[in-house]
């Protein structure tokens, strides 16, 4: 067992623990913050595996955009402090479905690919970077403007109708 294997196992355990805490936490805002830790740990797993570009995309897209959008929506609607109340039967059913999907997916992947390492083929990080920042740069810029307009609109809609005392 190499040091990379030990590091991967450690980061994987932290990621799995954070994912369980994100799902089982009763406070929605705390669950969102644990989701940040879980997705950041997943980016760490990608780094240990040598997929730096995928780790960067994981951080930028999921941690930097999706989770921030979720947390922003929670804070904007002021529902982040509330607790989710579910029955124990619902929680056990969700745990059973999650465990079943994990076993099914793991079994399918092991059956399809086995445990041995495989040779990776395809374009490298440099070719992908040239495509993103060369050919596809304008669609990304337009998308960022669209997301900025949506964010400004969400703030405007959320603050409309509040009294001046609440806004301050």
PDB file of N, CA and C in Angstrom, residues 5-108:
ATOM      1  N   UNK A   5      -2.351   5.667  -1.720  1.00  0.00           N
ATOM      2  CA  UNK A   5      -3.505   4.874  -1.300  1.00  0.00           C
ATOM      3  C   UNK A   5      -3.987   5.289   0.078  1.00  0.00           C
ATOM      4  N   UNK A   6      -3.052   5.521   0.983  1.00  0.00           N
ATOM      5  CA  UNK A   6      -3.418   5.948   2.337  1.00  0.00           C
ATOM      6  C   UNK A   6      -4.058   7.331   2.299  1.00  0.00           C
ATOM      7  N   UNK A   7      -3.486   8.234   1.509  1.00  0.00           N
ATOM      8  CA  UNK A   7      -4.054   9.580   1.384  1.00  0.00           C
ATOM      9  C   UNK A   7      -5.442   9.531   0.762  1.00  0.00           C
ATOM     10  N   UNK A   8      -5.612   8.703  -0.268  1.00  0.00           N
ATOM     11  CA  UNK A   8      -6.916   8.564  -0.902  1.00  0.00           C
ATOM     12  C   UNK A   8      -7.946   8.012   0.086  1.00  0.00           C
ATOM     13  N   UNK A   9      -7.554   7.015   0.879  1.00  0.00           N
ATOM     14  CA  UNK A   9      -8.467   6.446   1.873  1.00  0.00           C
ATOM     15  C   UNK A   9      -8.843   7.482   2.931  1.00  0.00           C
ATOM     16  N   UNK A  10      -7.873   8.288   3.375  1.00  0.00           N
ATOM     17  CA  UNK A  10      -8.155   9.310   4.388  1.00  0.00           C
ATOM     18  C   UNK A  10      -9.106  10.380   3.845  1.00  0.00           C
ATOM     19  N   UNK A  11      -8.810  10.872   2.648  1.00  0.00           N
ATOM     20  CA  UNK A  11      -9.677  11.888   2.050  1.00  0.00           C
ATOM     21  C   UNK A  11     -11.051  11.300   1.748  1.00  0.00           C
ATOM     22  N   UNK A  12     -11.100  10.047   1.309  1.00  0.00           N
ATOM     23  CA  UNK A  12     -12.374   9.382   1.042  1.00  0.00           C
ATOM     24  C   UNK A  12     -13.217   9.218   2.296  1.00  0.00           C
ATOM     25  N   UNK A  13     -12.577   8.879   3.425  1.00  0.00           N
ATOM     26  CA  UNK A  13     -13.318   8.757   4.687  1.00  0.00           C
ATOM     27  C   UNK A  13     -13.876  10.103   5.147  1.00  0.00           C
ATOM     28  N   UNK A  14     -13.079  11.144   5.014  1.00  0.00           N
ATOM     29  CA  UNK A  14     -13.557  12.488   5.371  1.00  0.00           C
ATOM     30  C   UNK A  14     -14.727  12.885   4.469  1.00  0.00           C
ATOM     31  N   UNK A  15     -14.612  12.592   3.187  1.00  0.00           N
ATOM     32  CA  UNK A  15     -15.668  12.920   2.235  1.00  0.00           C
ATOM     33  C   UNK A  15     -16.944  12.152   2.563  1.00  0.00           C
ATOM     34  N   UNK A  16     -16.813  10.864   2.854  1.00  0.00           N
ATOM     35  CA  UNK A  16     -17.989  10.053   3.179  1.00  0.00           C
ATOM     36  C   UNK A  16     -18.644  10.519   4.471  1.00  0.00           C
ATOM     37  N   UNK A  17     -17.827  10.852   5.472  1.00  0.00           N
ATOM     38  CA  UNK A  17     -18.389  11.335   6.743  1.00  0.00           C
ATOM     39  C   UNK A  17     -19.117  12.664   6.547  1.00  0.00           C
ATOM     40  N   UNK A  18     -18.539  13.563   5.764  1.00  0.00           N
ATOM     41  CA  UNK A  18     -19.191  14.848   5.494  1.00  0.00           C
ATOM     42  C   UNK A  18     -20.473  14.654   4.700  1.00  0.00           C
ATOM     43  N   UNK A  19     -20.478  13.699   3.778  1.00  0.00           N
ATOM     44  CA  UNK A  19     -21.690  13.431   2.997  1.00  0.00           C
ATOM     45  C   UNK A  19     -22.797  12.885   3.891  1.00  0.00           C
ATOM     46  N   UNK A  20     -22.444  11.997   4.808  1.00  0.00           N
ATOM     47  CA  UNK A  20     -23.451  11.475   5.747  1.00  0.00           C
ATOM     48  C   UNK A  20     -23.975  12.598   6.628  1.00  0.00           C
ATOM     49  N   UNK A  21     -23.111  13.470   7.093  1.00  0.00           N
ATOM     50  CA  UNK A  21     -23.559  14.601   7.915  1.00  0.00           C
ATOM     51  C   UNK A  21     -24.409  15.578   7.107  1.00  0.00           C
ATOM     52  N   UNK A  22     -24.108  15.738   5.820  1.00  0.00           N
ATOM     53  CA  UNK A  22     -24.922  16.626   4.980  1.00  0.00           C
ATOM     54  C   UNK A  22     -26.328  16.078   4.815  1.00  0.00           C
ATOM     55  N   UNK A  23     -26.454  14.776   4.756  1.00  0.00           N
ATOM     56  CA  UNK A  23     -27.770  14.174   4.548  1.00  0.00           C
ATOM     57  C   UNK A  23     -28.551  14.050   5.851  1.00  0.00           C
ATOM     58  N   UNK A  24     -27.869  13.797   6.950  1.00  0.00           N
ATOM     59  CA  UNK A  24     -28.573  13.535   8.209  1.00  0.00           C
ATOM     60  C   UNK A  24     -28.773  14.766   9.079  1.00  0.00           C
ATOM     61  N   UNK A  25     -28.158  15.883   8.741  1.00  0.00           N
ATOM     62  CA  UNK A  25     -28.287  17.074   9.573  1.00  0.00           C
ATOM     63  C   UNK A  25     -29.696  17.637   9.481  1.00  0.00           C
ATOM     64  N   UNK A  26     -30.239  18.052  10.619  1.00  0.00           N
ATOM     65  CA  UNK A  26     -31.608  18.575  10.645  1.00  0.00           C
ATOM     66  C   UNK A  26     -31.678  20.040  10.217  1.00  0.00           C
ATOM     67  N   UNK A  27     -30.622  20.772  10.410  1.00  0.00           N
ATOM     68  CA  UNK A  27     -30.607  22.180   9.995  1.00  0.00           C
ATOM     69  C   UNK A  27     -30.163  22.271   8.544  1.00  0.00           C
ATOM     70  N   UNK A  28     -30.959  22.960   7.747  1.00  0.00           N
ATOM     71  CA  UNK A  28     -30.718  23.012   6.306  1.00  0.00           C
ATOM     72  C   UNK A  28     -29.411  23.742   5.991  1.00  0.00           C
ATOM     73  N   UNK A  29     -29.138  24.833   6.666  1.00  0.00           N
ATOM     74  CA  UNK A  29     -27.918  25.591   6.417  1.00  0.00           C
ATOM     75  C   UNK A  29     -26.686  24.766   6.780  1.00  0.00           C
ATOM     76  N   UNK A  30     -26.732  24.065   7.898  1.00  0.00           N
ATOM     77  CA  UNK A  30     -25.602  23.219   8.281  1.00  0.00           C
ATOM     78  C   UNK A  30     -25.408  22.078   7.287  1.00  0.00           C
ATOM     79  N   UNK A  31     -26.503  21.537   6.774  1.00  0.00           N
ATOM     80  CA  UNK A  31     -26.405  20.490   5.756  1.00  0.00           C
ATOM     81  C   UNK A  31     -25.725  21.026   4.493  1.00  0.00           C
ATOM     82  N   UNK A  32     -26.043  22.263   4.123  1.00  0.00           N
ATOM     83  CA  UNK A  32     -25.395  22.875   2.968  1.00  0.00           C
ATOM     84  C   UNK A  32     -23.901  23.081   3.182  1.00  0.00           C
ATOM     85  N   UNK A  33     -23.524  23.449   4.397  1.00  0.00           N
ATOM     86  CA  UNK A  33     -22.108  23.629   4.694  1.00  0.00           C
ATOM     87  C   UNK A  33     -21.367  22.287   4.702  1.00  0.00           C
ATOM     88  N   UNK A  34     -22.004  21.236   5.198  1.00  0.00           N
ATOM     89  CA  UNK A  34     -21.392  19.908   5.128  1.00  0.00           C
ATOM     90  C   UNK A  34     -21.285  19.444   3.680  1.00  0.00           C
ATOM     91  N   UNK A  35     -22.212  19.868   2.840  1.00  0.00           N
ATOM     92  CA  UNK A  35     -22.127  19.541   1.419  1.00  0.00           C
ATOM     93  C   UNK A  35     -20.891  20.185   0.790  1.00  0.00           C
ATOM     94  N   UNK A  36     -20.544  21.393   1.228  1.00  0.00           N
ATOM     95  CA  UNK A  36     -19.317  22.046   0.759  1.00  0.00           C
ATOM     96  C   UNK A  36     -18.102  21.191   1.119  1.00  0.00           C
ATOM     97  N   UNK A  37     -18.070  20.683   2.355  1.00  0.00           N
ATOM     98  CA  UNK A  37     -16.947  19.851   2.787  1.00  0.00           C
ATOM     99  C   UNK A  37     -16.904  18.552   1.976  1.00  0.00           C
ATOM    100  N   UNK A  38     -18.064  17.946   1.736  1.00  0.00           N
ATOM    101  CA  UNK A  38     -18.105  16.686   0.984  1.00  0.00           C
ATOM    102  C   UNK A  38     -17.642  16.887  -0.458  1.00  0.00           C
ATOM    103  N   UNK A  39     -18.107  17.939  -1.110  1.00  0.00           N
ATOM    104  CA  UNK A  39     -17.700  18.186  -2.494  1.00  0.00           C
ATOM    105  C   UNK A  39     -16.236  18.625  -2.580  1.00  0.00           C
ATOM    106  N   UNK A  40     -15.755  19.343  -1.588  1.00  0.00           N
ATOM    107  CA  UNK A  40     -14.335  19.682  -1.535  1.00  0.00           C
ATOM    108  C   UNK A  40     -13.476  18.443  -1.318  1.00  0.00           C
ATOM    109  N   UNK A  41     -13.949  17.518  -0.494  1.00  0.00           N
ATOM    110  CA  UNK A  41     -13.238  16.256  -0.306  1.00  0.00           C
ATOM    111  C   UNK A  41     -13.208  15.426  -1.574  1.00  0.00           C
ATOM    112  N   UNK A  42     -14.301  15.481  -2.338  1.00  0.00           N
ATOM    113  CA  UNK A  42     -14.322  14.777  -3.616  1.00  0.00           C
ATOM    114  C   UNK A  42     -13.288  15.372  -4.575  1.00  0.00           C
ATOM    115  N   UNK A  43     -13.140  16.686  -4.550  1.00  0.00           N
ATOM    116  CA  UNK A  43     -12.084  17.317  -5.353  1.00  0.00           C
ATOM    117  C   UNK A  43     -10.707  16.861  -4.878  1.00  0.00           C
ATOM    118  N   UNK A  44     -10.555  16.679  -3.571  1.00  0.00           N
ATOM    119  CA  UNK A  44      -9.298  16.143  -3.041  1.00  0.00           C
ATOM    120  C   UNK A  44      -9.037  14.726  -3.520  1.00  0.00           C
ATOM    121  N   UNK A  45     -10.085  13.914  -3.612  1.00  0.00           N
ATOM    122  CA  UNK A  45      -9.931  12.557  -4.159  1.00  0.00           C
ATOM    123  C   UNK A  45      -9.470  12.610  -5.609  1.00  0.00           C
ATOM    124  N   UNK A  46     -10.033  13.523  -6.384  1.00  0.00           N
ATOM    125  CA  UNK A  46      -9.602  13.671  -7.773  1.00  0.00           C
ATOM    126  C   UNK A  46      -8.133  14.092  -7.847  1.00  0.00           C
ATOM    127  N   UNK A  47      -7.699  14.973  -6.950  1.00  0.00           N
ATOM    128  CA  UNK A  47      -6.302  15.394  -6.939  1.00  0.00           C
ATOM    129  C   UNK A  47      -5.374  14.224  -6.640  1.00  0.00           C
ATOM    130  N   UNK A  48      -5.744  13.408  -5.666  1.00  0.00           N
ATOM    131  CA  UNK A  48      -4.918  12.252  -5.323  1.00  0.00           C
ATOM    132  C   UNK A  48      -4.834  11.279  -6.490  1.00  0.00           C
ATOM    133  N   UNK A  49      -5.919  11.168  -7.248  1.00  0.00           N
ATOM    134  CA  UNK A  49      -5.926  10.274  -8.407  1.00  0.00           C
ATOM    135  C   UNK A  49      -5.189  10.848  -9.612  1.00  0.00           C
ATOM    136  N   UNK A  50      -4.798  12.115  -9.541  1.00  0.00           N
ATOM    137  CA  UNK A  50      -4.032  12.719 -10.625  1.00  0.00           C
ATOM    138  C   UNK A  50      -4.880  13.430 -11.656  1.00  0.00           C
ATOM    139  N   UNK A  51      -6.137  13.678 -11.370  1.00  0.00           N
ATOM    140  CA  UNK A  51      -7.028  14.372 -12.307  1.00  0.00           C
ATOM    141  C   UNK A  51      -7.201  15.814 -11.833  1.00  0.00           C
ATOM    142  N   UNK A  52      -6.175  16.624 -12.069  1.00  0.00           N
ATOM    143  CA  UNK A  52      -6.183  17.999 -11.569  1.00  0.00           C
ATOM    144  C   UNK A  52      -7.270  18.845 -12.206  1.00  0.00           C
ATOM    145  N   UNK A  53      -7.498  18.657 -13.508  1.00  0.00           N
ATOM    146  CA  UNK A  53      -8.516  19.443 -14.199  1.00  0.00           C
ATOM    147  C   UNK A  53      -9.920  19.128 -13.666  1.00  0.00           C
ATOM    148  N   UNK A  54     -10.190  17.859 -13.438  1.00  0.00           N
ATOM    149  CA  UNK A  54     -11.495  17.475 -12.907  1.00  0.00           C
ATOM    150  C   UNK A  54     -11.671  18.017 -11.488  1.00  0.00           C
ATOM    151  N   UNK A  55     -10.596  18.015 -10.699  1.00  0.00           N
ATOM    152  CA  UNK A  55     -10.664  18.573  -9.347  1.00  0.00           C
ATOM    153  C   UNK A  55     -10.957  20.068  -9.393  1.00  0.00           C
ATOM    154  N   UNK A  56     -10.320  20.774 -10.319  1.00  0.00           N
ATOM    155  CA  UNK A  56     -10.563  22.215 -10.448  1.00  0.00           C
ATOM    156  C   UNK A  56     -11.995  22.495 -10.883  1.00  0.00           C
ATOM    157  N   UNK A  57     -12.487  21.722 -11.837  1.00  0.00           N
ATOM    158  CA  UNK A  57     -13.871  21.901 -12.286  1.00  0.00           C
ATOM    159  C   UNK A  57     -14.834  21.576 -11.150  1.00  0.00           C
ATOM    160  N   UNK A  58     -14.535  20.554 -10.365  1.00  0.00           N
ATOM    161  CA  UNK A  58     -15.360  20.198  -9.206  1.00  0.00           C
ATOM    162  C   UNK A  58     -15.439  21.375  -8.241  1.00  0.00           C
ATOM    163  N   UNK A  59     -14.312  21.991  -7.955  1.00  0.00           N
ATOM    164  CA  UNK A  59     -14.312  23.134  -7.036  1.00  0.00           C
ATOM    165  C   UNK A  59     -15.029  24.340  -7.619  1.00  0.00           C
ATOM    166  N   UNK A  60     -14.754  24.634  -8.881  1.00  0.00           N
ATOM    167  CA  UNK A  60     -15.361  25.826  -9.482  1.00  0.00           C
ATOM    168  C   UNK A  60     -16.859  25.676  -9.680  1.00  0.00           C
ATOM    169  N   UNK A  61     -17.279  24.560 -10.250  1.00  0.00           N
ATOM    170  CA  UNK A  61     -18.688  24.409 -10.608  1.00  0.00           C
ATOM    171  C   UNK A  61     -19.536  24.059  -9.398  1.00  0.00           C
ATOM    172  N   UNK A  62     -19.152  23.024  -8.662  1.00  0.00           N
ATOM    173  CA  UNK A  62     -20.028  22.558  -7.587  1.00  0.00           C
ATOM    174  C   UNK A  62     -19.860  23.368  -6.313  1.00  0.00           C
ATOM    175  N   UNK A  63     -18.640  23.505  -5.813  1.00  0.00           N
ATOM    176  CA  UNK A  63     -18.446  24.254  -4.569  1.00  0.00           C
ATOM    177  C   UNK A  63     -18.593  25.748  -4.826  1.00  0.00           C
ATOM    178  N   UNK A  64     -18.034  26.224  -5.929  1.00  0.00           N
ATOM    179  CA  UNK A  64     -18.029  27.656  -6.180  1.00  0.00           C
ATOM    180  C   UNK A  64     -19.309  28.204  -6.750  1.00  0.00           C
ATOM    181  N   UNK A  65     -20.143  27.377  -7.336  1.00  0.00           N
ATOM    182  CA  UNK A  65     -21.347  27.905  -7.969  1.00  0.00           C
ATOM    183  C   UNK A  65     -22.613  27.269  -7.404  1.00  0.00           C
ATOM    184  N   UNK A  66     -22.730  25.973  -7.488  1.00  0.00           N
ATOM    185  CA  UNK A  66     -23.985  25.316  -7.109  1.00  0.00           C
ATOM    186  C   UNK A  66     -24.253  25.443  -5.615  1.00  0.00           C
ATOM    187  N   UNK A  67     -23.282  25.105  -4.790  1.00  0.00           N
ATOM    188  CA  UNK A  67     -23.507  25.171  -3.341  1.00  0.00           C
ATOM    189  C   UNK A  67     -23.643  26.609  -2.875  1.00  0.00           C
ATOM    190  N   UNK A  68     -22.866  27.511  -3.452  1.00  0.00           N
ATOM    191  CA  UNK A  68     -23.005  28.921  -3.090  1.00  0.00           C
ATOM    192  C   UNK A  68     -24.392  29.419  -3.480  1.00  0.00           C
ATOM    193  N   UNK A  69     -24.907  28.980  -4.605  1.00  0.00           N
ATOM    194  CA  UNK A  69     -26.262  29.351  -5.012  1.00  0.00           C
ATOM    195  C   UNK A  69     -27.300  28.798  -4.028  1.00  0.00           C
ATOM    196  N   UNK A  70     -27.122  27.563  -3.601  1.00  0.00           N
ATOM    197  CA  UNK A  70     -28.041  26.968  -2.618  1.00  0.00           C
ATOM    198  C   UNK A  70     -27.982  27.742  -1.306  1.00  0.00           C
ATOM    199  N   UNK A  71     -26.775  28.018  -0.818  1.00  0.00           N
ATOM    200  CA  UNK A  71     -26.643  28.757   0.439  1.00  0.00           C
ATOM    201  C   UNK A  71     -27.182  30.179   0.314  1.00  0.00           C
ATOM    202  N   UNK A  72     -26.964  30.805  -0.825  1.00  0.00           N
ATOM    203  CA  UNK A  72     -27.500  32.146  -1.059  1.00  0.00           C
ATOM    204  C   UNK A  72     -29.029  32.116  -1.040  1.00  0.00           C
ATOM    205  N   UNK A  73     -29.627  31.109  -1.673  1.00  0.00           N
ATOM    206  CA  UNK A  73     -31.092  30.998  -1.668  1.00  0.00           C
ATOM    207  C   UNK A  73     -31.613  30.747  -0.260  1.00  0.00           C
ATOM    208  N   UNK A  74     -30.910  29.947   0.521  1.00  0.00           N
ATOM    209  CA  UNK A  74     -31.335  29.707   1.901  1.00  0.00           C
ATOM    210  C   UNK A  74     -31.273  30.984   2.729  1.00  0.00           C
ATOM    211  N   UNK A  75     -30.205  31.737   2.569  1.00  0.00           N
ATOM    212  CA  UNK A  75     -30.090  32.978   3.337  1.00  0.00           C
ATOM    213  C   UNK A  75     -31.057  34.033   2.835  1.00  0.00           C
ATOM    214  N   UNK A  76     -31.321  34.041   1.538  1.00  0.00           N
ATOM    215  CA  UNK A  76     -32.231  35.020   0.958  1.00  0.00           C
ATOM    216  C   UNK A  76     -33.663  34.777   1.430  1.00  0.00           C
ATOM    217  N   UNK A  77     -34.052  33.523   1.532  1.00  0.00           N
ATOM    218  CA  UNK A  77     -35.407  33.198   1.982  1.00  0.00           C
ATOM    219  C   UNK A  77     -35.507  33.059   3.489  1.00  0.00           C
ATOM    220  N   UNK A  78     -34.393  33.168   4.155  1.00  0.00           N
ATOM    221  CA  UNK A  78     -34.325  33.064   5.618  1.00  0.00           C
ATOM    222  C   UNK A  78     -34.867  31.734   6.133  1.00  0.00           C
ATOM    223  N   UNK A  79     -34.702  30.674   5.351  1.00  0.00           N
ATOM    224  CA  UNK A  79     -35.161  29.359   5.792  1.00  0.00           C
ATOM    225  C   UNK A  79     -33.995  28.483   6.222  1.00  0.00           C
ATOM    226  N   UNK A  80     -32.795  29.018   6.271  1.00  0.00           N
ATOM    227  CA  UNK A  80     -31.630  28.229   6.634  1.00  0.00           C
ATOM    228  C   UNK A  80     -31.584  27.839   8.090  1.00  0.00           C
ATOM    229  N   UNK A  81     -32.228  28.612   8.966  1.00  0.00           N
ATOM    230  CA  UNK A  81     -32.185  28.307  10.387  1.00  0.00           C
ATOM    231  C   UNK A  81     -33.230  27.278  10.787  1.00  0.00           C
ATOM    232  N   UNK A  82     -34.170  26.986   9.902  1.00  0.00           N
ATOM    233  CA  UNK A  82     -35.236  26.052  10.251  1.00  0.00           C
ATOM    234  C   UNK A  82     -34.717  24.622  10.258  1.00  0.00           C
ATOM    235  N   UNK A  83     -35.434  23.778  10.986  1.00  0.00           N
ATOM    236  CA  UNK A  83     -35.085  22.366  11.064  1.00  0.00           C
ATOM    237  C   UNK A  83     -36.050  21.559  10.226  1.00  0.00           C
ATOM    238  N   UNK A  84     -35.547  20.471   9.674  1.00  0.00           N
ATOM    239  CA  UNK A  84     -36.370  19.549   8.907  1.00  0.00           C
ATOM    240  C   UNK A  84     -36.811  18.446   9.847  1.00  0.00           C
ATOM    241  N   UNK A  85     -38.106  18.195   9.906  1.00  0.00           N
ATOM    242  CA  UNK A  85     -38.626  17.170  10.802  1.00  0.00           C
ATOM    243  C   UNK A  85     -39.181  16.022   9.970  1.00  0.00           C
ATOM    244  N   UNK A  86     -38.537  14.890  10.049  1.00  0.00           N
ATOM    245  CA  UNK A  86     -38.999  13.697   9.350  1.00  0.00           C
ATOM    246  C   UNK A  86     -39.169  12.570  10.357  1.00  0.00           C
ATOM    247  N   UNK A  87     -39.986  11.626  10.009  1.00  0.00           N
ATOM    248  CA  UNK A  87     -40.210  10.489  10.901  1.00  0.00           C
ATOM    249  C   UNK A  87     -39.042   9.514  10.795  1.00  0.00           C
ATOM    250  N   UNK A  88     -38.838   8.700  11.833  1.00  0.00           N
ATOM    251  CA  UNK A  88     -37.760   7.697  11.759  1.00  0.00           C
ATOM    252  C   UNK A  88     -37.959   6.699  10.615  1.00  0.00           C
ATOM    253  N   UNK A  89     -39.198   6.407  10.263  1.00  0.00           N
ATOM    254  CA  UNK A  89     -39.443   5.467   9.164  1.00  0.00           C
ATOM    255  C   UNK A  89     -38.937   6.039   7.838  1.00  0.00           C
ATOM    256  N   UNK A  90     -39.151   7.338   7.626  1.00  0.00           N
ATOM    257  CA  UNK A  90     -38.647   7.971   6.406  1.00  0.00           C
ATOM    258  C   UNK A  90     -37.124   7.948   6.362  1.00  0.00           C
ATOM    259  N   UNK A  91     -36.488   8.184   7.511  1.00  0.00           N
ATOM    260  CA  UNK A  91     -35.029   8.186   7.547  1.00  0.00           C
ATOM    261  C   UNK A  91     -34.459   6.799   7.285  1.00  0.00           C
ATOM    262  N   UNK A  92     -35.074   5.765   7.855  1.00  0.00           N
ATOM    263  CA  UNK A  92     -34.602   4.396   7.628  1.00  0.00           C
ATOM    264  C   UNK A  92     -34.826   3.982   6.177  1.00  0.00           C
ATOM    265  N   UNK A  93     -35.951   4.388   5.610  1.00  0.00           N
ATOM    266  CA  UNK A  93     -36.211   4.075   4.210  1.00  0.00           C
ATOM    267  C   UNK A  93     -35.193   4.761   3.298  1.00  0.00           C
ATOM    268  N   UNK A  94     -34.888   6.027   3.583  1.00  0.00           N
ATOM    269  CA  UNK A  94     -33.893   6.746   2.791  1.00  0.00           C
ATOM    270  C   UNK A  94     -32.517   6.103   2.933  1.00  0.00           C
ATOM    271  N   UNK A  95     -32.164   5.673   4.147  1.00  0.00           N
ATOM    272  CA  UNK A  95     -30.870   5.010   4.357  1.00  0.00           C
ATOM    273  C   UNK A  95     -30.812   3.685   3.593  1.00  0.00           C
ATOM    274  N   UNK A  96     -31.903   2.941   3.591  1.00  0.00           N
ATOM    275  CA  UNK A  96     -31.927   1.665   2.870  1.00  0.00           C
ATOM    276  C   UNK A  96     -31.817   1.880   1.361  1.00  0.00           C
ATOM    277  N   UNK A  97     -32.524   2.869   0.835  1.00  0.00           N
ATOM    278  CA  UNK A  97     -32.440   3.158  -0.598  1.00  0.00           C
ATOM    279  C   UNK A  97     -31.028   3.617  -0.961  1.00  0.00           C
ATOM    280  N   UNK A  98     -30.433   4.487  -0.147  1.00  0.00           N
ATOM    281  CA  UNK A  98     -29.065   4.953  -0.403  1.00  0.00           C
ATOM    282  C   UNK A  98     -28.050   3.812  -0.367  1.00  0.00           C
ATOM    283  N   UNK A  99     -28.172   2.930   0.625  1.00  0.00           N
ATOM    284  CA  UNK A  99     -27.258   1.782   0.703  1.00  0.00           C
ATOM    285  C   UNK A  99     -27.462   0.845  -0.481  1.00  0.00           C
ATOM    286  N   UNK A 100     -28.706   0.629  -0.877  1.00  0.00           N
ATOM    287  CA  UNK A 100     -28.983  -0.238  -2.020  1.00  0.00           C
ATOM    288  C   UNK A 100     -28.413   0.315  -3.316  1.00  0.00           C
ATOM    289  N   UNK A 101     -28.556   1.623  -3.538  1.00  0.00           N
ATOM    290  CA  UNK A 101     -28.008   2.246  -4.746  1.00  0.00           C
ATOM    291  C   UNK A 101     -26.478   2.169  -4.728  1.00  0.00           C
ATOM    292  N   UNK A 102     -25.869   2.366  -3.555  1.00  0.00           N
ATOM    293  CA  UNK A 102     -24.412   2.276  -3.445  1.00  0.00           C
ATOM    294  C   UNK A 102     -23.914   0.885  -3.788  1.00  0.00           C
ATOM    295  N   UNK A 103     -24.558  -0.137  -3.240  1.00  0.00           N
ATOM    296  CA  UNK A 103     -24.155  -1.518  -3.525  1.00  0.00           C
ATOM    297  C   UNK A 103     -24.371  -1.848  -4.996  1.00  0.00           C
ATOM    298  N   UNK A 104     -25.503  -1.439  -5.543  1.00  0.00           N
ATOM    299  CA  UNK A 104     -25.797  -1.708  -6.950  1.00  0.00           C
ATOM    300  C   UNK A 104     -24.791  -1.025  -7.877  1.00  0.00           C
ATOM    301  N   UNK A 105     -24.497   0.244  -7.629  1.00  0.00           N
ATOM    302  CA  UNK A 105     -23.541   0.970  -8.461  1.00  0.00           C
ATOM    303  C   UNK A 105     -22.138   0.397  -8.315  1.00  0.00           C
ATOM    304  N   UNK A 106     -21.730   0.117  -7.080  1.00  0.00           N
ATOM    305  CA  UNK A 106     -20.400  -0.465  -6.866  1.00  0.00           C
ATOM    306  C   UNK A 106     -20.267  -1.823  -7.527  1.00  0.00           C
ATOM    307  N   UNK A 107     -21.298  -2.654  -7.395  1.00  0.00           N
ATOM    308  CA  UNK A 107     -21.262  -3.965  -8.040  1.00  0.00           C
ATOM    309  C   UNK A 107     -21.213  -3.873  -9.548  1.00  0.00           C
ATOM    310  N   UNK A 108     -21.973  -2.937 -10.118  1.00  0.00           N
ATOM    311  CA  UNK A 108     -21.959  -2.771 -11.571  1.00  0.00           C
ATOM    312  C   UNK A 108     -20.597  -2.285 -12.056  1.00  0.00           C
TER     313      UNK A 108
END
